[in-house]
Short mmCIF file of C-alpha atoms and ligand atoms in Angstrom, two decimals:
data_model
loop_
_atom_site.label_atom_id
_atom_site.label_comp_id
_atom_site.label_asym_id
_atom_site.label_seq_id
_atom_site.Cartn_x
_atom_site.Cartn_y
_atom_site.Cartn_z
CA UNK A 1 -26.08 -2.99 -6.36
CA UNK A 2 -27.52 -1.18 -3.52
CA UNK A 3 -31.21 -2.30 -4.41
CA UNK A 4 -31.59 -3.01 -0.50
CA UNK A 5 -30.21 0.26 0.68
CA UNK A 6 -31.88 2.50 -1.87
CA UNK A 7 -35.25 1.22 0.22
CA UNK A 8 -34.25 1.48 3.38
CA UNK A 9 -31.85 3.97 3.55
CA UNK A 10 -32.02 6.25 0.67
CA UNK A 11 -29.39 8.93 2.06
CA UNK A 12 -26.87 6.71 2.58
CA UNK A 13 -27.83 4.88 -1.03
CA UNK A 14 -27.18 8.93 -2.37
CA UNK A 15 -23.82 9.11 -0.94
CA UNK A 16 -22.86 5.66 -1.82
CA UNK A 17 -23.54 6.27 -5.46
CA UNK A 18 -21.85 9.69 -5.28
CA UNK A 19 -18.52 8.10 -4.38
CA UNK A 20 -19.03 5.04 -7.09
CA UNK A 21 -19.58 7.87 -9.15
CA UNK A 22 -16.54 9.87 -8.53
CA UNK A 23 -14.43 6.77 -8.79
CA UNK A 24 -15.75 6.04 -11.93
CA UNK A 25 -14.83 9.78 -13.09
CA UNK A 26 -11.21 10.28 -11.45
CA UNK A 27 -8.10 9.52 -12.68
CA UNK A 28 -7.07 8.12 -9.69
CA UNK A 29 -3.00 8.08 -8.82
CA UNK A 30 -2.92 7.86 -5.24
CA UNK A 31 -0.29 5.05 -4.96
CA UNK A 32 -1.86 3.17 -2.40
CA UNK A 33 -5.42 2.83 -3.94
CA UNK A 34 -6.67 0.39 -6.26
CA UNK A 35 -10.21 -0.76 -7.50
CA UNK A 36 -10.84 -4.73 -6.48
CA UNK A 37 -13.23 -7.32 -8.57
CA UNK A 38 -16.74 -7.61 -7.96
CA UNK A 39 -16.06 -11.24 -6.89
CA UNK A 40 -14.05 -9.33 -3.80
CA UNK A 41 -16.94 -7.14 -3.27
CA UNK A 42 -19.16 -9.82 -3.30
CA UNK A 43 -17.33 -11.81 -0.59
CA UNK A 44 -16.45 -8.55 1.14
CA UNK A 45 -20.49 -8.15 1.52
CA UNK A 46 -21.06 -11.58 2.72
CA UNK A 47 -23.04 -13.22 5.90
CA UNK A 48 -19.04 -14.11 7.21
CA UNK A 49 -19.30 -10.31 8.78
CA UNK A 50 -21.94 -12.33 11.24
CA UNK A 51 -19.55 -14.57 12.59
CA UNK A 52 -18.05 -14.57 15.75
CA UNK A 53 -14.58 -16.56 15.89
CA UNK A 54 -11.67 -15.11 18.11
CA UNK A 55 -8.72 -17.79 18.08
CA UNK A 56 -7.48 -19.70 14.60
CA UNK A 57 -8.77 -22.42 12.54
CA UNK A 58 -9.42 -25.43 14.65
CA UNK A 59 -8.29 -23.68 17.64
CA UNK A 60 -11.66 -21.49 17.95
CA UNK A 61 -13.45 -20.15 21.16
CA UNK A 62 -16.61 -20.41 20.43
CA UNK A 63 -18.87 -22.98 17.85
CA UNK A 64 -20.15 -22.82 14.35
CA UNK A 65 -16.97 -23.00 12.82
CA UNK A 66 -16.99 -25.36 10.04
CA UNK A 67 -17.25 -23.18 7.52
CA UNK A 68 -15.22 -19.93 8.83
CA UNK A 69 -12.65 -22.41 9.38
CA UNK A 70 -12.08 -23.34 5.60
CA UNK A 71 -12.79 -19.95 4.66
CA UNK A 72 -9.42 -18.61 6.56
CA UNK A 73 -7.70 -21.60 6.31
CA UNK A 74 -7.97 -20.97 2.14
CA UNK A 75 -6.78 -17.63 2.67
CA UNK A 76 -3.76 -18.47 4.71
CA UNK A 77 -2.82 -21.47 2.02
CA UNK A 78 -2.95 -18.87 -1.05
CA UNK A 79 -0.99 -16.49 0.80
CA UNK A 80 1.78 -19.70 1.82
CA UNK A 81 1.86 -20.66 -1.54
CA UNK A 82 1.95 -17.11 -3.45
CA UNK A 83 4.76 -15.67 -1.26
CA UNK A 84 6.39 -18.81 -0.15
CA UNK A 85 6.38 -18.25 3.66
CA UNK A 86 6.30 -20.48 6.15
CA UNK A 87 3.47 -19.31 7.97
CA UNK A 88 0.83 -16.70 7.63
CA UNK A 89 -1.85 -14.71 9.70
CA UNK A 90 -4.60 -12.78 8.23
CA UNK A 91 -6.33 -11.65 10.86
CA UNK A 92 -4.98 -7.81 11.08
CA UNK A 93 -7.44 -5.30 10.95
CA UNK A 94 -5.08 -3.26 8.63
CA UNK A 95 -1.63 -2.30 7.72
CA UNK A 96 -1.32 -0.22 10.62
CA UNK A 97 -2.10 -3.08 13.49
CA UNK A 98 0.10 -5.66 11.90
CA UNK A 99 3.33 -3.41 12.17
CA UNK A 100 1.88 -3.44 16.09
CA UNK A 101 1.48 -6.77 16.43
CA UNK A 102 4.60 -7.94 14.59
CA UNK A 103 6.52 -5.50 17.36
CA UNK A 104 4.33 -6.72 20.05
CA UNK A 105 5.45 -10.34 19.19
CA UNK A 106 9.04 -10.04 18.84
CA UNK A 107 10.15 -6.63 20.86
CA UNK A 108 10.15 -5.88 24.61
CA UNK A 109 9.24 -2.12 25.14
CA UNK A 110 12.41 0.31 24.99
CA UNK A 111 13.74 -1.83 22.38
CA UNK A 112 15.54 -0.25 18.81
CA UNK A 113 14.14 -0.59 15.77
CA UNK A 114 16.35 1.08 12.85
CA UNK A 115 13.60 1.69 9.85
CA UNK A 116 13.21 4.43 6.77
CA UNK A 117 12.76 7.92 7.44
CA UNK A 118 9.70 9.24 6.70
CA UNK A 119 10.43 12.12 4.15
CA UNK A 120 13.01 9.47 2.48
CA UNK A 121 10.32 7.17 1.93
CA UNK A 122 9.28 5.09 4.95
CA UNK A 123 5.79 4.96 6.68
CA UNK A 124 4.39 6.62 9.68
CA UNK A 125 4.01 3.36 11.67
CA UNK A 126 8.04 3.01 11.50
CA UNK A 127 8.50 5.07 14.43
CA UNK A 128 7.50 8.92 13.59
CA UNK A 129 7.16 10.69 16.95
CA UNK A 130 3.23 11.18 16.16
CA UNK A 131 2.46 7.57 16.50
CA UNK A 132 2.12 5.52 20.05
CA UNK A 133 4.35 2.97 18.77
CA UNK A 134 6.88 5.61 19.07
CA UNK A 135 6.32 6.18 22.57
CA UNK A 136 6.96 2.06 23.03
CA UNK A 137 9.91 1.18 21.21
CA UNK A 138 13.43 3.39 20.22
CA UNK A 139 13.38 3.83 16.75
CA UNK A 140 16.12 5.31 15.04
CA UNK A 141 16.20 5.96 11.21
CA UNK A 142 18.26 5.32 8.20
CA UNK A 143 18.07 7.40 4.81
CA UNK A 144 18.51 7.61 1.25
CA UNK A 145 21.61 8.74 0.27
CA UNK A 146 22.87 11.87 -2.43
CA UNK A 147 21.50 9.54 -5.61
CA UNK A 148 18.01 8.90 -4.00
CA UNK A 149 19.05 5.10 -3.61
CA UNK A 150 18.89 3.59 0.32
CA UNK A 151 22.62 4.26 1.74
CA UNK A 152 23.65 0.96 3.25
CA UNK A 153 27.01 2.26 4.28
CA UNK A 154 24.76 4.63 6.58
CA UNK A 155 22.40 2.16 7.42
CA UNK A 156 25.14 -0.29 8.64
CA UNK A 157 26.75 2.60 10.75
CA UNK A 158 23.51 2.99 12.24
CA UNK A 159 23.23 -0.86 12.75
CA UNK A 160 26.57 -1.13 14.55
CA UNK A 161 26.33 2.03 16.25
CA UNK A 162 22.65 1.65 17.77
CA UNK A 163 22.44 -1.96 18.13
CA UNK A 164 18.57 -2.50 16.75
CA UNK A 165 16.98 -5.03 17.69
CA UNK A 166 15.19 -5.01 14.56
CA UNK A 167 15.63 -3.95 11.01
CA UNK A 168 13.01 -3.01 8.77
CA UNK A 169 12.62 -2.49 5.02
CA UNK A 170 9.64 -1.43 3.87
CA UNK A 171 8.10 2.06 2.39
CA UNK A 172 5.27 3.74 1.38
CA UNK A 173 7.07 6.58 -1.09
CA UNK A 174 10.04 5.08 -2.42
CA UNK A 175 9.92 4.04 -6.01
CA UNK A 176 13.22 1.50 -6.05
CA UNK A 177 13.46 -2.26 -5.30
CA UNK A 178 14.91 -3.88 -2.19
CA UNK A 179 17.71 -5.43 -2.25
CA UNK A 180 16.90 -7.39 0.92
CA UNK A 181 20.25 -9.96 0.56
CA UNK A 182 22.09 -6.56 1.83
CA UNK A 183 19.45 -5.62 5.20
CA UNK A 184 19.87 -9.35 6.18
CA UNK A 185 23.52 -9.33 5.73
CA UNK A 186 24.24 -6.10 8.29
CA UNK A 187 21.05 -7.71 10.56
CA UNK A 188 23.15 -10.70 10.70
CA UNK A 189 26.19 -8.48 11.52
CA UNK A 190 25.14 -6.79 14.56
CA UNK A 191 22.42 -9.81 15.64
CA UNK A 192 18.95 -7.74 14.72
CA UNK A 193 15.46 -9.96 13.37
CA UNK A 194 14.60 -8.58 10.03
CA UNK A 195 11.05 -7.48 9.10
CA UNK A 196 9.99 -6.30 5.73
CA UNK A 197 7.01 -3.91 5.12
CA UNK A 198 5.73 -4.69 1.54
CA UNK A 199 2.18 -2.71 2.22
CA UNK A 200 2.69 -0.89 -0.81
CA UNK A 201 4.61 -3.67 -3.80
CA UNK A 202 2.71 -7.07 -2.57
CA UNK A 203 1.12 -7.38 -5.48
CA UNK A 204 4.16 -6.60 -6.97
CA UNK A 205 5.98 -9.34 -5.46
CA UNK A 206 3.12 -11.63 -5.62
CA UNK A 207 3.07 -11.60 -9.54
CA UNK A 208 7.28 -12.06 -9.35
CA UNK A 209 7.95 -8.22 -10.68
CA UNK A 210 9.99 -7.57 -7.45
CA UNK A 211 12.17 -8.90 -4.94
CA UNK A 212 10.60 -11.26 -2.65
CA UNK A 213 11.25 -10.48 1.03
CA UNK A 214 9.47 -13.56 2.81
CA UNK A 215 12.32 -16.52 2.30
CA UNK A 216 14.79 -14.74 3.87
CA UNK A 217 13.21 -11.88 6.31
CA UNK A 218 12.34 -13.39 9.76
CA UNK A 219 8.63 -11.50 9.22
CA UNK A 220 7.23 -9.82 6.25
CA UNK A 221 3.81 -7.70 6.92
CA UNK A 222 1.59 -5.98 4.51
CA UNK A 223 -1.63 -4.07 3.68
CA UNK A 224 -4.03 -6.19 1.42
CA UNK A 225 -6.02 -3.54 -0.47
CA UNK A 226 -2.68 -1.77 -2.57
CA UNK A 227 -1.35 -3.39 -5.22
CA UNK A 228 -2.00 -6.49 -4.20
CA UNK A 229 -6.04 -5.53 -5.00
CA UNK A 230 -7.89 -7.26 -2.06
CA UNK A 231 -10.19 -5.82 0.59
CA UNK A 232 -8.88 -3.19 3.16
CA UNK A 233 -6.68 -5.09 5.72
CA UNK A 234 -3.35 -6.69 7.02
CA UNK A 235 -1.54 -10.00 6.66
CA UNK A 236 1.58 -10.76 8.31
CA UNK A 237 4.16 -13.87 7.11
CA UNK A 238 6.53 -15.33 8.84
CA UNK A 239 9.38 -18.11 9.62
CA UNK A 240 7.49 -21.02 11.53
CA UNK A 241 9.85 -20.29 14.40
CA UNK A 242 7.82 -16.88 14.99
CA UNK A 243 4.23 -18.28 13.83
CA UNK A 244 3.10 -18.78 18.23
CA UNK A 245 4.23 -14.90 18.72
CA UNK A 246 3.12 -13.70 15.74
CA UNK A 247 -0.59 -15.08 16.68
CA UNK A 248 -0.69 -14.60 20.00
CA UNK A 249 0.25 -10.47 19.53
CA UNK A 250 -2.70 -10.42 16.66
CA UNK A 251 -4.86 -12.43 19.13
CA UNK A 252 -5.72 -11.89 21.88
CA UNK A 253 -2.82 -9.65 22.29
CA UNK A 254 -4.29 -6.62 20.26
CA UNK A 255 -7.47 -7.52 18.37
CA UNK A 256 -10.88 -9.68 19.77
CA UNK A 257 -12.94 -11.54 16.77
CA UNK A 258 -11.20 -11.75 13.45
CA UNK A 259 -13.44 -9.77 10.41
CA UNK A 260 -14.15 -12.68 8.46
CA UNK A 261 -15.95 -11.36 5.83
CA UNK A 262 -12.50 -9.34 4.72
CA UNK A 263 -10.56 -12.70 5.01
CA UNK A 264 -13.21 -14.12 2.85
CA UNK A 265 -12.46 -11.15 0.23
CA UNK A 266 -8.79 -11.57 1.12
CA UNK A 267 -9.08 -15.12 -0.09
CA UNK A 268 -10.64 -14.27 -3.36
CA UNK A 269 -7.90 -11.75 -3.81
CA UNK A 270 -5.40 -14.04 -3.45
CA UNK A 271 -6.84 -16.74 -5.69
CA UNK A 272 -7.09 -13.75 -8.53
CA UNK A 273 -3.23 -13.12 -7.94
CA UNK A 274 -2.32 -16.55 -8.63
CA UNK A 275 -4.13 -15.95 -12.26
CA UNK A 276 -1.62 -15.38 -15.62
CA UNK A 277 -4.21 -12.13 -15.68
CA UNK A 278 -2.70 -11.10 -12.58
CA UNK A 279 0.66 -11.59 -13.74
CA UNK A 280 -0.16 -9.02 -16.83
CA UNK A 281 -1.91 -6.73 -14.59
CA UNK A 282 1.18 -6.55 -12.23
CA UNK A 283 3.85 -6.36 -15.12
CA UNK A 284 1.70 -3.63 -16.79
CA UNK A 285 1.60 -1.67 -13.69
CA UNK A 286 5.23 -1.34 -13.99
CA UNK A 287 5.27 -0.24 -17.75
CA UNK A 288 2.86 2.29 -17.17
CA UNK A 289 4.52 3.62 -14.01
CA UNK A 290 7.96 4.36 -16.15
CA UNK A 291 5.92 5.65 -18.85
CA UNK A 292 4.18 8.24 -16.70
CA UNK A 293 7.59 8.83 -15.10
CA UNK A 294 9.63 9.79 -17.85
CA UNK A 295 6.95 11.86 -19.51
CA UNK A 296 6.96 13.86 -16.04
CA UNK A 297 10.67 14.33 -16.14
CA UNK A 298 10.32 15.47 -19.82
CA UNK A 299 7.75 18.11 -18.37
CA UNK A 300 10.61 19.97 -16.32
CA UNK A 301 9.20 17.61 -12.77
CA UNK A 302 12.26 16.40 -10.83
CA UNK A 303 12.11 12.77 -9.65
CA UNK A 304 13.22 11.69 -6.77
CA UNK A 305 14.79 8.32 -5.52
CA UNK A 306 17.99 8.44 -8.65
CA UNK A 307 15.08 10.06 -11.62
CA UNK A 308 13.40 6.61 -11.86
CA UNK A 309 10.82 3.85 -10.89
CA UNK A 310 11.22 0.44 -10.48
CA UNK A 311 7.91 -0.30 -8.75
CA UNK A 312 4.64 1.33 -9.39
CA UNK A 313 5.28 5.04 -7.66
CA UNK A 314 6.99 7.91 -8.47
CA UNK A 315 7.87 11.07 -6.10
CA UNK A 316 8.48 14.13 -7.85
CA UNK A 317 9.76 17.41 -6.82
CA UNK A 318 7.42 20.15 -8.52
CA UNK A 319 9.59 23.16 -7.19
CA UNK A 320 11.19 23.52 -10.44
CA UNK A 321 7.75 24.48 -12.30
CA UNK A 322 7.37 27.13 -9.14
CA UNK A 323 4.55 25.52 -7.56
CA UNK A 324 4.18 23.72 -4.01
CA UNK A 325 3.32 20.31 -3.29
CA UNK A 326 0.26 21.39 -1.95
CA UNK A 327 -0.79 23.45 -4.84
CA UNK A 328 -0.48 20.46 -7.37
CA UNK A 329 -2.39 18.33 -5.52
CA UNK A 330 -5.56 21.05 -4.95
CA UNK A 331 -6.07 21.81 -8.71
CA UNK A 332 -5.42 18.66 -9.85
CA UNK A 333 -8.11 17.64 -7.60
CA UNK A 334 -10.47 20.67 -9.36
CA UNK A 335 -9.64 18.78 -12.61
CA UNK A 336 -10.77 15.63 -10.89
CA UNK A 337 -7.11 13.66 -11.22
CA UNK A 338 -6.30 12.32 -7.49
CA UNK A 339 -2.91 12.18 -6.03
CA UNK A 340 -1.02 13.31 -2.72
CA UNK A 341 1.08 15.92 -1.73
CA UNK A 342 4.24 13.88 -0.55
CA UNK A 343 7.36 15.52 1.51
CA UNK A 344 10.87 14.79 -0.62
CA UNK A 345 14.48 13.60 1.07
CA UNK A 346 14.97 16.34 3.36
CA UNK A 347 12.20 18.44 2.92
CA UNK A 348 12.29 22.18 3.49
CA UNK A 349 9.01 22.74 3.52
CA UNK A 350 6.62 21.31 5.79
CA UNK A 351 4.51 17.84 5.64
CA UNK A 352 0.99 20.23 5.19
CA UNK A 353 2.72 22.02 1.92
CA UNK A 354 5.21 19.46 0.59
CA UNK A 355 7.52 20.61 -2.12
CA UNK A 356 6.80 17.16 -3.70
CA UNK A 357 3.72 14.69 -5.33
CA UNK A 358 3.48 11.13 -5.31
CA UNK A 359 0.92 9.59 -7.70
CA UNK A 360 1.31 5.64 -9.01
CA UNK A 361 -0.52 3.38 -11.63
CA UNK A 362 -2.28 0.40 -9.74
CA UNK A 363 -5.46 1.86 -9.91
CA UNK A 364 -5.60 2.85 -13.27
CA UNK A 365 -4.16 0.00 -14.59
CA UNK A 366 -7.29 -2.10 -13.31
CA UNK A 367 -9.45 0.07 -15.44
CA UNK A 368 -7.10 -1.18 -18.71
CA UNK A 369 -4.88 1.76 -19.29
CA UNK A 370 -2.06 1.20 -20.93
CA UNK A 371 1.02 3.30 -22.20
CA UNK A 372 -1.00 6.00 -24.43
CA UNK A 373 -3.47 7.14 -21.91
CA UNK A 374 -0.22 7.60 -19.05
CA UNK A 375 1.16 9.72 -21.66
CA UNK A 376 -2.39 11.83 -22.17
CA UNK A 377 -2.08 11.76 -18.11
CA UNK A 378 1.21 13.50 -18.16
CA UNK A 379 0.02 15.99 -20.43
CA UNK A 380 -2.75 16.80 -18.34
CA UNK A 381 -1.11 16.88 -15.13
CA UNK A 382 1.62 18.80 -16.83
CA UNK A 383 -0.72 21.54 -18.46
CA UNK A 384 -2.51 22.15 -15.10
CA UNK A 385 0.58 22.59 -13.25
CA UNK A 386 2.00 24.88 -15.82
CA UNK A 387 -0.64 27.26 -15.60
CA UNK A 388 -2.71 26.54 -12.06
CA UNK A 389 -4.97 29.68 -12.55
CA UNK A 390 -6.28 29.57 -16.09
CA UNK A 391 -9.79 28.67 -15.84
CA UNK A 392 -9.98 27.38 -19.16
CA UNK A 393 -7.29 25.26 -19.09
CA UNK A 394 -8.79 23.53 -16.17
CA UNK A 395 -12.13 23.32 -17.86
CA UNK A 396 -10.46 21.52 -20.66
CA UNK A 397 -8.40 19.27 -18.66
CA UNK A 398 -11.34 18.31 -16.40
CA UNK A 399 -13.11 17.65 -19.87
CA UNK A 400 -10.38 15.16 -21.29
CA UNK A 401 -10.18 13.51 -18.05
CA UNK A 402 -14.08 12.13 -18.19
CA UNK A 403 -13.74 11.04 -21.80
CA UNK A 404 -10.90 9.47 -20.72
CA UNK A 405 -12.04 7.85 -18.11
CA UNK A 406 -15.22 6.56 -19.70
CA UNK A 407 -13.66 4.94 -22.14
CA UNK A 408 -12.43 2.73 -19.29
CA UNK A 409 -15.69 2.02 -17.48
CA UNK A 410 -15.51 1.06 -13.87
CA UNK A 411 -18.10 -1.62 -12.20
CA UNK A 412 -19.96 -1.44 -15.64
CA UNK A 413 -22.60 -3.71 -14.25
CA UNK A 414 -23.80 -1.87 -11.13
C1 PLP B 1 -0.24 1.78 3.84
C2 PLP B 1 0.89 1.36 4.68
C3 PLP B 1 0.72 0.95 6.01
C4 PLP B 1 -0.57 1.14 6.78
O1 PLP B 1 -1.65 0.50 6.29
P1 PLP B 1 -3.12 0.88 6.81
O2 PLP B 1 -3.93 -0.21 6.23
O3 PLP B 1 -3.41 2.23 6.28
O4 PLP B 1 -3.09 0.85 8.30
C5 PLP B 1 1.81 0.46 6.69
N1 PLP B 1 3.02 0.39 6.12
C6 PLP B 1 3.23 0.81 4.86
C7 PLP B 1 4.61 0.73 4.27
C8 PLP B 1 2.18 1.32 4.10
O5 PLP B 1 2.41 1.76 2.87
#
């Protein structure tokens, strides 16, 4: 790799190689991250990024289509057949811009949307006051009730109180499955369109380890590069009834030419997640989450969401060991093991020093772990955190973590 660059650009070469190297020496936990194939990569890199073709296949503005055309069109039937949905667009740049354009399409501005608080789980683009969605639409937020789970009692109080327009399931830090039979039932109730945020579980759902969302939720969106281990970018699925609105927001209402050579990667993605491999990959994902979980309870770390994980994240409270948030996350990052500093249910403390972590297994499952290396994890996240200013300990830790992670070898070929 990089044979090109490392002529022409040598600086940039350096730096590219000093992030494939510090992938390839992390234990990486952030959730939301994962490694993809070289075969994704490859496609990813391709002569597609040369191609301009604003509209959809068939229906394109300009010429020299024949083979961008087929290209999307293959990504679009993987995704129909994987998830089951009536119709699919993969043209959003990422997570972010298909929440906008699925709002665009089926909202009016000053309309309610009732979604997940933030600290209880949900994602920024589901109306926190930062974002200029929020400035658009009303949203209004439900939470997690005193055992961690989603309170639908509240959330249908909320419903019949507020009148949403829309309802949306969907989170970013919640480590529970969705039962989506009960948001449809109080969305039928009070006569709101359901939309279902699966960024985070796609993969999840695309192997058949969680509750699928797309037959019965008027619009399902999601990121392409979490669990579901494809290039960075969006995808949004839909009931045929909403496929004109749903294309016309993504173009031309917020994006020009569609970034072909990440539907090309998004295609190989998806034909890897229709592999038995895939299937493995996605159970053992799951294993490994509830092994790391449990070992992190053992440790004196209290998890959030009812103490358990059904998908591949887990919040934790790290209070009890009498450290912050923030302070977990900075020396595990000087003993080169990645995660976030996360807010918990209610937080007391501040979003820039959480009293909580999140950390997950996607990524680390790629690289082959299985249950005995989340426990060595555990044990080194759990002796850092126990004593955050021992310089030896850290020096050991950091130690065990490149062995570790060697033994699992990352792009071995480049
Ligand atoms: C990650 C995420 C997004 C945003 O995706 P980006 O690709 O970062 O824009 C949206 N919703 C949820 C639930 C997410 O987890």
């Amino acid at each position: 790799m990089l044979e090109h660059l490392r002529q022409t650009d040598p600086d940039l070469a350096r730096l590219i190689e000093g992030e494939l190297n510090r992938q390839r020496h992390n234990v990486e936990l952030i959730p939301s991250e994962n490694f993809v194939s070289a075969a994704v990569l490859e496609a990813l890199g391709s002569v597609c990024t040369n191609k301009y073709s604003e509209g959809y296949p068939g229906k394109r503005y300009y010429g020299g289509q024949e083979w961008i055309d087929q290209i999307e069109q293959l990504a679009i039937d993987r995704a129909k057949q994987i998830f089951g949905a009536e119709h699919v667009n993969v043209q959003p740049l990422s997570g972010a811009p298909a929440n906008l354009a699925v709002y665009t399409a089926l909202l009016q501005p000053g309309d309610t949307i009732l979604g997940m608080d933030l600290s209880h789980g949900g994602h920024l683009t589901h109306g926190h006051p930062v974002t200029f969605m929020a400035k658009i639409y009303n949203f209004i937020r439900y939470k997690t009730g005193a055992d961690g789970l989603i309170d639908f009692e509240n959330l249908r109080q909320m419903a019949l109180e507020h009148k949403p327009k829309l309802i949306l399931a969907g989170f970013s830090a919640y480590s529970r499955d969705l039962d989506y039979a009960k948001f449809k039932v109080i969305a039928d109730e009070v006569g709101a369109l359901t939309m279902a945020d699966i960024a985070h579980i796609a993969g999840l759902i695309a192997a058949g380890e969680l509750n699928n969302p797309v037959p019965i939720f008027d619009v399902v969106s999601t990121t392409t590069h979490k669990t579901l281990r494809g290039p960075r970018g969006g995808m949004i699925m839909c009931q045929a009834k909403h496929a004109k609105a749903i294309n016309k927001a993504v173009f031309p209402g917020l994006q020009g030419g569609p970034h072909e050579h990440q539907i090309a990667a998004l295609a190989v993605a998806l034909g890897e997640a229709m592999t038995p491999a895939f299937k493995d990959y996605a159970k053992q994902i799951r294993i490994n989450a509830k092994v790391l979980c449990a070992a992190l309870k053992a440790g004196g770390l209290k998890i959030m969401h009812g103490g358990m994980t059904d998908n591949h994240l887990i919040l934790a409270d790290v209070t009890p060991l009498g450290i912050t948030g923030k302070i977990a996350q900075t020396v595990l990052d000087e003993v080169s093991i990645t995660l976030n500093m996360n807010t918990i249910p209610d937080d007391l403390r501040g979003p820039l020093d959480p009293s909580g972590i999140r950390l997950g297994t996607p990524a680390m499952t790629t690289r082959g772990m299985k249950e005995s290396e989340m426990e060595q994890i555990a044990g080194l996240i759990l002796k850092t955190l126990q004593q955050p200013n021992n310089a030896t300990v850290k020096a050991e830790v950091k130690q065990a973590v490149h062995d570790l992670t060697d033994r699992f070898p990352l792009y071995p070929n480049f």
